[in-house]
XYZ file of C-alpha atoms in Angstrom:
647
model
C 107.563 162.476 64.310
C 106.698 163.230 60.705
C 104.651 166.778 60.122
C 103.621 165.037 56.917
C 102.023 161.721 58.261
C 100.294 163.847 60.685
C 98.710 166.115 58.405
C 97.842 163.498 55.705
C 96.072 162.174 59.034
C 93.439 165.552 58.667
C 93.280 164.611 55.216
C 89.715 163.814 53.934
C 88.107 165.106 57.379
C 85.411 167.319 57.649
C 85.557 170.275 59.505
C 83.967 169.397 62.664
C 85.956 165.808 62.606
C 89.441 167.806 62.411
C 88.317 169.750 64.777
C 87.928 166.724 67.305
C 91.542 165.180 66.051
C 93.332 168.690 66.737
C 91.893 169.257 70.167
C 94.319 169.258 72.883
C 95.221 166.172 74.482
C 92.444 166.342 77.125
C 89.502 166.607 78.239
C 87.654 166.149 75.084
C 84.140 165.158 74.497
C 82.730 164.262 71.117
C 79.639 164.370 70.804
C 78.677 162.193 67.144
C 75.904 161.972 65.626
C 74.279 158.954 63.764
C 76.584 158.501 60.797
C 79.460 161.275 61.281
C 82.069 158.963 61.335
C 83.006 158.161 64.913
C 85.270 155.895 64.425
C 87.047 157.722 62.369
C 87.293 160.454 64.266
C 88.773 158.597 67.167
C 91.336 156.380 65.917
C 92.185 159.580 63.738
C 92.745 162.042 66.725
C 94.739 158.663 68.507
C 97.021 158.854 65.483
C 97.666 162.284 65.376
C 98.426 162.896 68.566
C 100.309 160.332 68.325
C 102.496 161.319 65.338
C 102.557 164.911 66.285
C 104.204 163.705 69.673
C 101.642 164.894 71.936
C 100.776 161.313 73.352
C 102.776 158.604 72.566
C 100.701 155.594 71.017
C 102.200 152.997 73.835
C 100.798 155.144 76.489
C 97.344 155.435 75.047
C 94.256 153.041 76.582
C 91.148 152.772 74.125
C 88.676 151.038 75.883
C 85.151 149.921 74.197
C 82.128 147.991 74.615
C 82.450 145.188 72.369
C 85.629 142.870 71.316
C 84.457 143.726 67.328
C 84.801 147.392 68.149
C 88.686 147.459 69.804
C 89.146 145.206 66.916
C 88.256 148.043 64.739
C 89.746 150.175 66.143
C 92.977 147.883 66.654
C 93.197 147.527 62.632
C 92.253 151.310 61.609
C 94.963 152.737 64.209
C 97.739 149.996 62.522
C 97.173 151.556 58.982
C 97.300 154.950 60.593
C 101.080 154.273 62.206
C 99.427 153.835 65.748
C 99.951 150.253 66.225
C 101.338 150.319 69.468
C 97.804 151.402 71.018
C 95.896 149.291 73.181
C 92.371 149.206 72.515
C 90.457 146.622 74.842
C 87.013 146.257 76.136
C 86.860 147.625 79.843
C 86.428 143.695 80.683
C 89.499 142.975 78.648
C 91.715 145.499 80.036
C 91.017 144.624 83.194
C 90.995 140.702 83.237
C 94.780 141.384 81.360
C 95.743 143.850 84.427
C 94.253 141.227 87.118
C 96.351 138.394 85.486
C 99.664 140.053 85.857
C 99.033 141.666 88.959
C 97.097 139.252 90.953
C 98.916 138.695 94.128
C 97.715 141.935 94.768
C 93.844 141.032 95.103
C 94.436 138.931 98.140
C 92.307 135.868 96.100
C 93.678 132.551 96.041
C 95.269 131.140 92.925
C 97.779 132.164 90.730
C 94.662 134.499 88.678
C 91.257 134.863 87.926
C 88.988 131.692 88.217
C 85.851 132.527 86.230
C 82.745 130.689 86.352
C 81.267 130.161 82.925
C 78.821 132.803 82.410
C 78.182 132.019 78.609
C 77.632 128.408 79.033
C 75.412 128.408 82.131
C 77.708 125.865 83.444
C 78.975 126.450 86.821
C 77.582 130.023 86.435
C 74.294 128.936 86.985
C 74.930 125.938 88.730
C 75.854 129.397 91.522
C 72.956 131.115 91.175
C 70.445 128.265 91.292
C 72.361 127.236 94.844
C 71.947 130.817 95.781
C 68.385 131.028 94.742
C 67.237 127.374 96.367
C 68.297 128.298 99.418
C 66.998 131.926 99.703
C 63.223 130.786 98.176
C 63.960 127.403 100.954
C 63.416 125.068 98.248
C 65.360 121.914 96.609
C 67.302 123.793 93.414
C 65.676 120.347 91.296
C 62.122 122.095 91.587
C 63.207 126.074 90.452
C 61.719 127.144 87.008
C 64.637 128.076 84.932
C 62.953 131.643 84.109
C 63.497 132.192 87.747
C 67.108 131.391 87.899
C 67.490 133.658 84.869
C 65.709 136.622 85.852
C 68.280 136.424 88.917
C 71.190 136.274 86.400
C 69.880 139.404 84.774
C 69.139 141.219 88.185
C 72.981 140.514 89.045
C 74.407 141.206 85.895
C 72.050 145.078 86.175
C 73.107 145.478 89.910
C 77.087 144.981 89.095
C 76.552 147.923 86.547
C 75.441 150.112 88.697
C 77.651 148.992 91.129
C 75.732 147.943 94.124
C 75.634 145.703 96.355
C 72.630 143.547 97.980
C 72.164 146.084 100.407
C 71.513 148.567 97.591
C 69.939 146.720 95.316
C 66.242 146.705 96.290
C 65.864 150.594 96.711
C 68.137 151.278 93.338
C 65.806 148.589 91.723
C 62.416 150.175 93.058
C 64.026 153.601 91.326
C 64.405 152.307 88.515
C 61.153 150.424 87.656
C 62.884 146.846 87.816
C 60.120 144.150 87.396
C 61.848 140.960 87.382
C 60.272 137.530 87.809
C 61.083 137.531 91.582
C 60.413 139.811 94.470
C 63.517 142.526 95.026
C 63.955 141.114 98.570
C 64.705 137.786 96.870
C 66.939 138.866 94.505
C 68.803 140.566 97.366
C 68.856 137.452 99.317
C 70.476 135.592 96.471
C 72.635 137.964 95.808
C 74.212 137.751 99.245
C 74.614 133.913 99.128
C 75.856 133.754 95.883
C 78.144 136.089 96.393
C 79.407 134.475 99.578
C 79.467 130.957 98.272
C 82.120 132.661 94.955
C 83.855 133.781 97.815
C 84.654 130.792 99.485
C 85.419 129.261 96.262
C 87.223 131.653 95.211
C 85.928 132.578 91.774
C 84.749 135.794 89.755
C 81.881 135.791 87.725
C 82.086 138.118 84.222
C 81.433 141.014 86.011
C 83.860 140.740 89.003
C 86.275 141.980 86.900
C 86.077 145.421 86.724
C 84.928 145.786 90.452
C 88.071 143.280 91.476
C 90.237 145.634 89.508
C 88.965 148.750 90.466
C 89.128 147.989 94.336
C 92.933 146.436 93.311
C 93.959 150.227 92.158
C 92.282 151.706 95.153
C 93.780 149.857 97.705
C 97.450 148.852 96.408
C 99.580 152.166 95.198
C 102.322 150.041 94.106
C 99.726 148.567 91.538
C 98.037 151.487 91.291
C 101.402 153.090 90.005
C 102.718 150.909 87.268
C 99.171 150.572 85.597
C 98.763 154.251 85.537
C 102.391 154.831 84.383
C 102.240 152.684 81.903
C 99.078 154.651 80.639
C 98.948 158.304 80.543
C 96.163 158.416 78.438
C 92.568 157.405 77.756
C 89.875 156.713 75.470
C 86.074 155.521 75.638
C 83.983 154.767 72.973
C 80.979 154.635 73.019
C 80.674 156.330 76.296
C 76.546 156.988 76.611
C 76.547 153.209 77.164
C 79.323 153.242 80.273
C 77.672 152.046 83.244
C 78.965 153.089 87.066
C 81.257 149.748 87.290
C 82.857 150.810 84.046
C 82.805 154.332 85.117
C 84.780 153.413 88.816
C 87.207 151.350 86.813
C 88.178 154.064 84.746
C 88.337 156.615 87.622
C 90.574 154.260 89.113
C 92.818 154.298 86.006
C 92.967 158.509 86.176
C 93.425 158.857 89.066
C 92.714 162.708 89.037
C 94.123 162.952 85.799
C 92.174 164.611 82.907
C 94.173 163.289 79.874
C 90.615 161.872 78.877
C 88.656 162.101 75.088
C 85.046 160.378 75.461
C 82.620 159.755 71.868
C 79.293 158.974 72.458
C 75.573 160.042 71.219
C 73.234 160.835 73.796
C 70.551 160.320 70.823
C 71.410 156.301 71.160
C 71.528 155.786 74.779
C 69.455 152.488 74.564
C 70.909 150.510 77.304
C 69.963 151.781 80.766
C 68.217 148.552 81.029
C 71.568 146.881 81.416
C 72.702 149.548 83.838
C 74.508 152.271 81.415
C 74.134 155.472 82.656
C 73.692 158.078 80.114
C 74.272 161.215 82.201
C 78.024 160.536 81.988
C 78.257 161.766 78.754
C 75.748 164.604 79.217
C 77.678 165.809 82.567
C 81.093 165.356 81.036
C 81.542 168.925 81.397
C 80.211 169.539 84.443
C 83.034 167.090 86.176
C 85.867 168.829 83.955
C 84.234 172.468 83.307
C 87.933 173.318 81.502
C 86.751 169.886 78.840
C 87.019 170.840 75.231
C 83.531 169.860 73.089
C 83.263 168.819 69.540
C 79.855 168.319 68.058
C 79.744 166.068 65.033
C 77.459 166.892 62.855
C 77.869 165.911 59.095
C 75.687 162.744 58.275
C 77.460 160.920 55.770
C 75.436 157.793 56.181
C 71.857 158.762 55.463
C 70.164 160.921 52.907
C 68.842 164.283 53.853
C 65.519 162.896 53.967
C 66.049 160.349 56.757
C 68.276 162.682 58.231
C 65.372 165.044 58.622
C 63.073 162.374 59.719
C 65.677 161.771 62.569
C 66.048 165.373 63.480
C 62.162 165.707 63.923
C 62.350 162.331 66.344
C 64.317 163.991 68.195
C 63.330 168.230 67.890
C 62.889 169.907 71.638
C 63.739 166.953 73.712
C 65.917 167.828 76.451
C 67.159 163.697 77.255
C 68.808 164.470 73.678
C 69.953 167.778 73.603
C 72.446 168.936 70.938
C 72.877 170.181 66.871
C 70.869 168.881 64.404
C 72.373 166.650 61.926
C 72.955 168.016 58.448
C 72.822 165.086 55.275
C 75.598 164.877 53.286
C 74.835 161.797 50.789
C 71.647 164.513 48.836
C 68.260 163.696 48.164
C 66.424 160.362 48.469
C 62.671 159.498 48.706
C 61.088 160.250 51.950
C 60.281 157.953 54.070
C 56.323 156.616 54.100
C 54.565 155.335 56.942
C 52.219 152.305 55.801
C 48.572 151.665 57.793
C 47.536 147.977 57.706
C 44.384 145.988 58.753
C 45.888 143.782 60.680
C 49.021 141.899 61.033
C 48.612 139.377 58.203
C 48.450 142.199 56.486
C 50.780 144.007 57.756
C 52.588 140.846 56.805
C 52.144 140.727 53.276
C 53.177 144.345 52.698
C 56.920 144.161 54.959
C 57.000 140.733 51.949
C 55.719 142.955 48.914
C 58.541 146.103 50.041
C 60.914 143.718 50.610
C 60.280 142.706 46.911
C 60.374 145.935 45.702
C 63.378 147.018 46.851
C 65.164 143.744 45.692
C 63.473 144.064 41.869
C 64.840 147.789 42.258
C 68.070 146.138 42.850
C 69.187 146.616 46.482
C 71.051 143.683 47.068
C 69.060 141.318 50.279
C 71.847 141.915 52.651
C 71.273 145.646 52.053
C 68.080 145.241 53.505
C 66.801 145.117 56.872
C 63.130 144.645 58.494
C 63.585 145.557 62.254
C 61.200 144.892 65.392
C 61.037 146.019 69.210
C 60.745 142.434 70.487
C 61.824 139.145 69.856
C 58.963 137.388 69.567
C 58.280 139.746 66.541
C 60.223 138.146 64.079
C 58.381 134.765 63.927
C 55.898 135.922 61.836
C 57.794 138.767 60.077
C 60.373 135.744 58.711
C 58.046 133.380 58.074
C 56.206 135.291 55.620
C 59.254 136.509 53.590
C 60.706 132.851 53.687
C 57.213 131.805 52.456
C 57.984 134.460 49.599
C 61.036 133.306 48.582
C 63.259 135.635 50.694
C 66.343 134.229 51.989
C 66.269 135.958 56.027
C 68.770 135.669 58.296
C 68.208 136.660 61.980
C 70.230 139.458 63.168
C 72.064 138.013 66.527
C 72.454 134.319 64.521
C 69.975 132.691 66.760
C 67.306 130.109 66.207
C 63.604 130.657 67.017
C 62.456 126.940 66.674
C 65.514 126.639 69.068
C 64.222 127.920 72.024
C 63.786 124.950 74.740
C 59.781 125.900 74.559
C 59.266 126.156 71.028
C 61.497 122.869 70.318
C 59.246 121.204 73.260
C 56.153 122.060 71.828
C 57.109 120.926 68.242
C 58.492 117.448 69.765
C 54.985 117.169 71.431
C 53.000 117.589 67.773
C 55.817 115.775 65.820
C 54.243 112.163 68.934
C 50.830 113.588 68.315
C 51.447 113.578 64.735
C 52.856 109.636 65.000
C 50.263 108.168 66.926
C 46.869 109.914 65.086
C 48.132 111.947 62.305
C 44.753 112.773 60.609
C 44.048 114.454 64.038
C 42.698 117.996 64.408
C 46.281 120.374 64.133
C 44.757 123.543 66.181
C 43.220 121.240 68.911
C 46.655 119.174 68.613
C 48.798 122.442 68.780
C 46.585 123.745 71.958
C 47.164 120.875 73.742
C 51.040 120.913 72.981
C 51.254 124.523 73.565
C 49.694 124.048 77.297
C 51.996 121.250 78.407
C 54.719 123.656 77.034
C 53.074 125.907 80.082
C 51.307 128.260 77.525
C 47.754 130.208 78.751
C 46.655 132.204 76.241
C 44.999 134.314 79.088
C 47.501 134.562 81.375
C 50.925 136.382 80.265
C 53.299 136.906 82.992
C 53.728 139.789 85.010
C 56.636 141.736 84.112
C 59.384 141.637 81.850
C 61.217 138.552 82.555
C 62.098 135.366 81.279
C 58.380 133.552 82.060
C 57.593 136.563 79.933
C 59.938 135.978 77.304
C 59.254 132.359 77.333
C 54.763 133.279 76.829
C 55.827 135.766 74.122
C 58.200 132.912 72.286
C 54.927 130.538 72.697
C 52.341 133.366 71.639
C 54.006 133.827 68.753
C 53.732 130.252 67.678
C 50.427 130.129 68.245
C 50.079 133.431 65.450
C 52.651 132.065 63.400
C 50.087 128.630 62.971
C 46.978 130.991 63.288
C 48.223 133.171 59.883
C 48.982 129.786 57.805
C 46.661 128.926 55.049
C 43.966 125.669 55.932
C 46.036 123.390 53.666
C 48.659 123.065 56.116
C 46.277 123.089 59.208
C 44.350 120.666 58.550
C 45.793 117.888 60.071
C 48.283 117.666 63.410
C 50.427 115.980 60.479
C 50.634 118.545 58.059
C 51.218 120.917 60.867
C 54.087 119.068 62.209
C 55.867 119.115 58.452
C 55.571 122.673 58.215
C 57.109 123.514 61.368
C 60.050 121.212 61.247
C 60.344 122.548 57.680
C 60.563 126.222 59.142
C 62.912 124.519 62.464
C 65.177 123.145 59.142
C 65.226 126.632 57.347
C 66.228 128.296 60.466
C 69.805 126.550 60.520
C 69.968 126.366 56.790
C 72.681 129.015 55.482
C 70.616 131.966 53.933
C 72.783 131.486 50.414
C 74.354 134.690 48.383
C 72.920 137.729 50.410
C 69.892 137.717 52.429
C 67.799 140.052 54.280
C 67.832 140.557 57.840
C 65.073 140.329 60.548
C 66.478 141.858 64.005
C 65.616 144.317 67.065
C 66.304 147.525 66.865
C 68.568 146.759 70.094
C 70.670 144.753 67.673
C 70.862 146.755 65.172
C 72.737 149.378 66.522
C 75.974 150.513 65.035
C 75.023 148.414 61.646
C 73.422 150.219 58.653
C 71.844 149.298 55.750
C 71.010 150.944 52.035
C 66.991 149.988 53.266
C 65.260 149.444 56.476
C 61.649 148.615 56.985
C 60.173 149.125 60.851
C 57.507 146.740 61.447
C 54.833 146.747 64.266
C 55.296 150.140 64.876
C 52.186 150.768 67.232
C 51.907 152.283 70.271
C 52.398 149.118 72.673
C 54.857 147.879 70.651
C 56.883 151.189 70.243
C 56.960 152.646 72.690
C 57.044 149.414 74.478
C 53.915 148.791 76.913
C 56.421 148.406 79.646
C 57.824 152.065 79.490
C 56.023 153.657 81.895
C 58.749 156.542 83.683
C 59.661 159.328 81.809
C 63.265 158.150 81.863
C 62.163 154.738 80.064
C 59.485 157.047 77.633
C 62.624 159.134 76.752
C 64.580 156.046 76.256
C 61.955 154.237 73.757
C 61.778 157.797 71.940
C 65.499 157.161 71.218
C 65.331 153.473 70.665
C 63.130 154.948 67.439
C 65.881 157.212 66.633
C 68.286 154.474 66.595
C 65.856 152.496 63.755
C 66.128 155.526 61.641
C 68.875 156.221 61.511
C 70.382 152.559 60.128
C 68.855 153.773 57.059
C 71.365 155.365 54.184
C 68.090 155.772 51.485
C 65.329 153.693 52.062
C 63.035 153.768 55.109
C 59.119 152.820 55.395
C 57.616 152.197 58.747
C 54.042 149.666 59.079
C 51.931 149.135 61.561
C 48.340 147.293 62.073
C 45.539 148.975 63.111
C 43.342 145.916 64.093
C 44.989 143.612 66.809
C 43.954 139.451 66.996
C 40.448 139.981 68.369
C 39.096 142.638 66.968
C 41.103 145.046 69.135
C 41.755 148.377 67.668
C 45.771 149.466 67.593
C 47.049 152.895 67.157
C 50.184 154.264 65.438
C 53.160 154.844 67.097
C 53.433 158.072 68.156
C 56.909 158.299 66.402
C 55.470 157.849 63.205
C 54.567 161.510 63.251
C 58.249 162.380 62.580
C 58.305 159.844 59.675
C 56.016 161.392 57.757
C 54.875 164.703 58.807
C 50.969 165.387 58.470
C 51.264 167.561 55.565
C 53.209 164.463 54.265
C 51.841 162.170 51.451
C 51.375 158.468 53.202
C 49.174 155.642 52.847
C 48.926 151.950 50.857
C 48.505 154.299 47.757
C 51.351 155.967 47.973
C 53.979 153.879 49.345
C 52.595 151.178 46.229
C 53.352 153.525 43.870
C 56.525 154.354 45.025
C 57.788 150.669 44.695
C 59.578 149.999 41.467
C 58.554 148.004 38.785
C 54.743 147.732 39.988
C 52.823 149.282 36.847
C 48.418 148.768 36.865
C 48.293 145.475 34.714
C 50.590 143.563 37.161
C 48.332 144.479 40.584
C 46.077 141.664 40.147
C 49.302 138.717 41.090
C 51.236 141.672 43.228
C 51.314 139.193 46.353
C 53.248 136.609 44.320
C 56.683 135.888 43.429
C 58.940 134.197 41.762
C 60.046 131.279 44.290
C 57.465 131.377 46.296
C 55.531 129.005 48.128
C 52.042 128.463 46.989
C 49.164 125.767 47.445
C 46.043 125.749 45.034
C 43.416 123.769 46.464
C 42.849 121.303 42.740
C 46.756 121.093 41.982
C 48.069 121.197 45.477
C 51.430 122.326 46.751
C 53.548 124.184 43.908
C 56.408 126.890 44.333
C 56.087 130.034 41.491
C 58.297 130.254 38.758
C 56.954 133.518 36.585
C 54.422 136.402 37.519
C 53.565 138.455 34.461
C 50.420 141.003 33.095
C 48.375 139.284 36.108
C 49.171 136.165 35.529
C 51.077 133.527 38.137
C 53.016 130.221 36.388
C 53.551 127.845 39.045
C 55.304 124.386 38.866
C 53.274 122.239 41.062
C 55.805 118.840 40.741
C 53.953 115.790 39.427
C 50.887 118.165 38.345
C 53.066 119.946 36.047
C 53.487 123.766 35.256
C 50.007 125.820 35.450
C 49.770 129.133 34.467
C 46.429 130.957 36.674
C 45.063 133.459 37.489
C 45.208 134.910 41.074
C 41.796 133.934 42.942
C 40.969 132.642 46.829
C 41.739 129.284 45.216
C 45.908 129.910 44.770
C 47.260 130.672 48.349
C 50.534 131.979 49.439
C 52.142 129.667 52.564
C-alpha cells in the first residue's frame, strides 16, 4: 500500500481525530461529540487502515442505523480508496446474509418472505388477527390506535430482544404505557408470532434475530460469514439496541477487531429499545479497548458550545470532556418569556424574520418542538407570515385520517348551511372525529397521538382571527387552504418545523426551540430518572443543531388561564447572570430600529384581513407604516391598529 495515500489520509485532522484513525486495529471506542466530525473520523480510520495494510477494505463490515448513513459512508470511503468496504444497516447486512444462506434457517422458501411493515398491508392484517383473537373480539370492531400501539410494543420488545414471556416484566421496568394492558400485548405477541410461523414469514425485525440464531446454531455458516469479515464497525453505537447488539456478537464471535462511535450525550432512543450502556460499558467488556474522546466542535460557535456544555455539566448518564468551539464567537443564545402561545407564536414568526432580513437563507433555519402536535400552530403562523415551512420528516398534518375526517365533516356542514356558526360547526365535527376536550387518553399511545393531532386543531382554529371564524364556510376555506399548502412544494429554500427526535444528525446556521416549558420539555410523561436523564439529553441534542444562532421561547400562560413554567433547561441557555427577555432578544434582531416597532408583526407577503377592505396580502412595511394590496379594493397604505389583522 502507498505510505503517501495513507498519510494524506491524516491530512486536515485534528489531533484527537488522528488519534482515533491511528489506533490499533481494535478495540476502539470513539467517543464524539456534537459536531467533531464523526463521520469523518470513521470512514478516515477505515481508509487508513486500510491503505496502511492493517485491515484490508474487503474484510471490513460498517454497519449503521439508517440506509442515508452507510450511504455516506459508502461514498466518503470510495473517494478515500476504500471502495471495497461494506457499509450496511444491521437490517441490511443481515437480510443480504439470510438470502444467500437460507437453507440454513430451516424456513420454507427459497428466502425471506417479509410481511409489509411500511405499508400496513399484510403486516397489520397479522397483528389485528393476533390482537382479535387475544381481546375475543371480531378484528372489524378493533380501533386502529389499538392495533398500532401493538405494532409499537412488538417492534420495542424485538429490540430488546424478548420474547412474550419477557415482555410484561421488561415492559413494567421500563415504564411502558401503551394503549393496551401488558398481558395483552403478550398474548398477541404469542399468536402473532405463531400464526408468521405457520406461514412462514418474517416481519422487519425477524431479521436480525433469524440471523443471529442462523450463526449460533450452523458453524458452517457461522464460518464463511465471519471469514469473509474480520473486521467491524458501528456507528452510531449509543442507539444499538440488544437485537442489534446479539447480531453483532454473533458476527465476532470472541473476536475484538471492533471500533464503535457514538455520543452518550445523544442517546435519545431508549424508547425504541436502544440501550445506551453499550457504549458507556464498552470498556468494561474489553478492559484492553483503546478510547478516543472527540472533542473539537467544528459545527457550533463557542457560545452554543458552552450552552451545551452547561446542559450537560455534572451529569453522570453523560459523562465525558467538555466540548471546546472551534468556529469563534457568535451571539449567545437568549431565552424568550411569552404570555401565552399566540404569543409565543408571533415571536418564533418575528425571529424567523429576523434572521431571514439578516440574510440566513430559510433552509438554514430551523424552529424545533418535543411533539408532533406542536407544529400545527408553529407552521401555521409562519405560513400566515409569508414563510415558506416545510415539515421535517415530509409528512402532512391535514393528512392524518382524523384531521382529514374532521375537515370532510365541516367541508358537508359547510354545503348544507354555510352561514352556520364555525366553532359550534367545528365542535360538533371534532366529536364525531372521537375528540373530548376533557378526556385525553391515558398514556402515550396512538389514541393519544390521535387527541393531541385533534387538540391541536381545535388551537390552531381557536388562534385565527374572527374574519375567518365566522362562518362554518369560511372555516372550511381556510383549512383546505392550509390541507393545499401542506402538499404544495415550499419553493427556493424554506424553513423547517420538526421534533427534536428528527432533527438529529442535521444542523442548521439557526435554530429556534419552541414550547420549551416544563411539561413540554421535559416531557410530562418522563417520570424515571432514566427517562428524566434522557429528556435532559433530548435538550442537548436541540442545541447542539445550532452552528450560530439559537433562541429558545416558551409561554408562561397555558389555554385557560393556567400558569406554565420554563423549562428547567433553559437555565443552561442563558445563565442567570445572563441578559434575556423580549427586550433583549428584540434588539438583537437585525434591521429592527425604534420607528419601525409600531408594524413589527407584519411582513412583506403576508396574510392580512382589515375589517373595511377585507382580505389583502402585504406588499411593503416601512417607518410604521403597512401597504397592503387588498385585490379589487386596491393598494392601501395604514397604519397598524386592532382593525388590520394578521391570519
Amino acid at each position: 500500500m502507498s505510505a503517501a495515500a495513507a498519510e494524506e489520509v491524516l491530512a486536515g485532522l485534528d489531533d484527537r481525530q488522528a488519534a482515533a484513525v491511528v489506533a490499533p486495529p481494535g478495540p476502539v471506542r470513539i467517543m464524539a461529540g456534537a459536531g467533531t466530525g464523526k463521520t469523518r473520523t470513521i470512514t478516515h480510520r477505515i481508509a487508513y487502515q486500510h491503505l496502511t495494510g492493517a485491515t484490508p477494505a474487503d474484510s471490513v463490515l460498517a454497519v449503521t442505523h439508517s440506509a442515508k448513513a452507510a450511504g455516506e459512508m459508502r461514498d466518503r470511503l470510495a473517494r478515500l480508496g476504500a471502495g471495497n468496504v461494506q457499509a450496511r444497516t444491521f437490517h441490511a447486512a443481515a437480510m443480504r446474509q439470510l438470502r444467500y444462506f437460507w437453507p440454513a434457517t430451516g424456513l420454507p422458501g427459497d428466502g425471506p418472505v417479509l410481511l409489509d411493515v411500511d405499508g400496513r398491508g399484510a403486516y397489520y392484517r397479522y397483528l389485528r388477527g393476533a390482537l382479535a383473537v387475544t381481546l375475543r373480539t371480531s378484528a372489524g370492531d378493533l380501533d386502529a390506535a389499538l392495533v398500532t400501539d401493538l405494532a409499537t410494543e412488538l417492534t420495542w420488545a424485538a429490540a430488546r430482544d424478548l420474547t412474550a414471556d419477557k415482555y410484561p416484566a421488561a415492559a413494567t421496568a421500563a415504564g411502558r404505557r401503551p394503549g393496551l394492558s401488558l398481558a395483552t400485548v403478550a398474548g398477541a405477541m404469542r399468536r402473532y408470532t405463531t400464526a408468521k410461523r405457520a406461514a412462514g414469514v418474517l416481519d422487519f425485525a425477524d431479521l436480525l434475530s433469524t440471523c443471529a440464531r442462523m450463526l449460533e446454531e450452523h458453524e458452517e455458516v457461522a464460518a464463511a460469514v465471519r471469514g469473509q469479515y474480520a473486521s467491524f464497525v458501528v456507528d452510531e453505537y449509543q442507539d444499538t439496541d440488544p437485537a442489534q447488539q446479539r447480531l453483532l456478537d454473533a458476527w465476532l464471535d470472541g473476536r475484538d477487531r471492533l471500533a464503535v462511535v457514538g455520543d452518550a450525550r445523544q442517546a435519545v432512543y431508549a424508547f425504541k429499545g436502544a440501550d445506551p450502556a453499550l457504549l458507556r460499558d464498552f470498556t468494561v467488556r474489553f478492559p484492553h479497548a483503546v478510547t478516543v474522546d472527540l472533542v473539537h466542535d467544528h459545527r457550533s460557535t463557542r457560545q452554543v458550545v458552552e450552552a451545551a456544555n452547561r446542559l450537560m455539566a455534572g451529569r453522570t448518564e453523560a459523562a465525558g470532556p467538555a466540548l471546546v468551539g472551534m468556529r469563534g464567537d457568535g451571539p449567545a443564545p437568549l431565552v424568550e418569556r411569552c404570555d401565552d402561545e399566540d404569543d409565543e407564536d408571533a415571536r418564533v414568526v418575528t425571529t424567523v424574520q429576523g434572521w431571514l432580513r439578516a440574510g440566513v437563507p430559510a433552509e438554514e433555519i430551523a424552529v424545533l418542538h418535543r411533539f408532533n402536535a406542536q407544529a400545527v400552530k408553529l407552521t401555521a403562523a409562519l405560513r400566515d407570515a409569508g414563510v415558506p415551512v416545510v415539515a421535517g420528516d415530509g409528512s402532512a398534518y391535514f393528512d392524518r385520517r382524523e384531521v382529514a375526517q374532521t375537515l370532510t365533516l365541516l367541508r358537508r356542514h359547510a354545503s348544507r348551511a354555510p352561514d352556520d356558526d364555525a366553532r359550534a360547526a367545528l365542535d360538533d365535527a371534532l366529536a364525531r372525529a372521537g375528540y373530548d376536550p376533557d378526556a385525553p387518553p391515558d398514556g402515550t399511545g396512538a389514541a393519544r397521538e390521535r387527541w393531541d393531532a385533534l387538540d391541536a386543531l381545535r388551537a390552531l382554529v381557536a388562534s385565527l382571527p374572527a374574519a375567518l371564524t365566522r362562518t362554518v364556510r369560511t372555516l372550511s376555506v381556510d383549512l383546505d387552504r392550509r390541507a393545499a399548502e401542506d402538499h404544495a412544494p415550499p419553493g427556493r429554500g424554506a424553513v423547517t418545523v420538526t421534533t427534536i427526535h428528527k432533527a438529529k444528525g442535521l444542523e442548521w446556521d439557526a435554530c429556534l426551540l419552541a414550547r420549551a416549558t416544563a411539561g413540554s420539555l421535559p416531557s410530562v410523561y418522563a417520570t424515571t430518572g432514566a427517562e428524566l436523564a434522557e429528556e435532559r439529553r433530548l435538550a442537548y441534542v436541540a442545541v447542539t443543531r445550532a452552528r450560530r444562532h439559537l433562541v429558545a421561547t416558551w409561554a408562561a400562560g397555558r389555554p385557560g388561564g393556567r400558569p406554565a413554567r420554563p423549562s428547567p433547561y433553559l437555565d443552561a441557555l442563558a445563565p442567570a447572570d445572563a441578559p434575556r427577555g423580549r427586550d433583549v432578544a428584540r434588539a438583537a434582531l437585525p434591521g429592527r430600529g425604534a420607528g419601525d416597532r409600531a408594524g413589527a408583526r407584519f411582513t412583506a407577503g403576508q396574510r392580512v384581513t382589515h375589517d373595511r377592505h377585507g382580505l389583502g396580502r402585504v406588499v411593503d412595511v416601512r417607518a410604521g407604516r403597512v401597504t397592503v394590496d387588498f385585490g379589487s379594493d386596491g393598494r392601501r397604505t395604514l397604519t397598524p391598529d386592532g382593525r388590520l389583522v394578521a391570519l
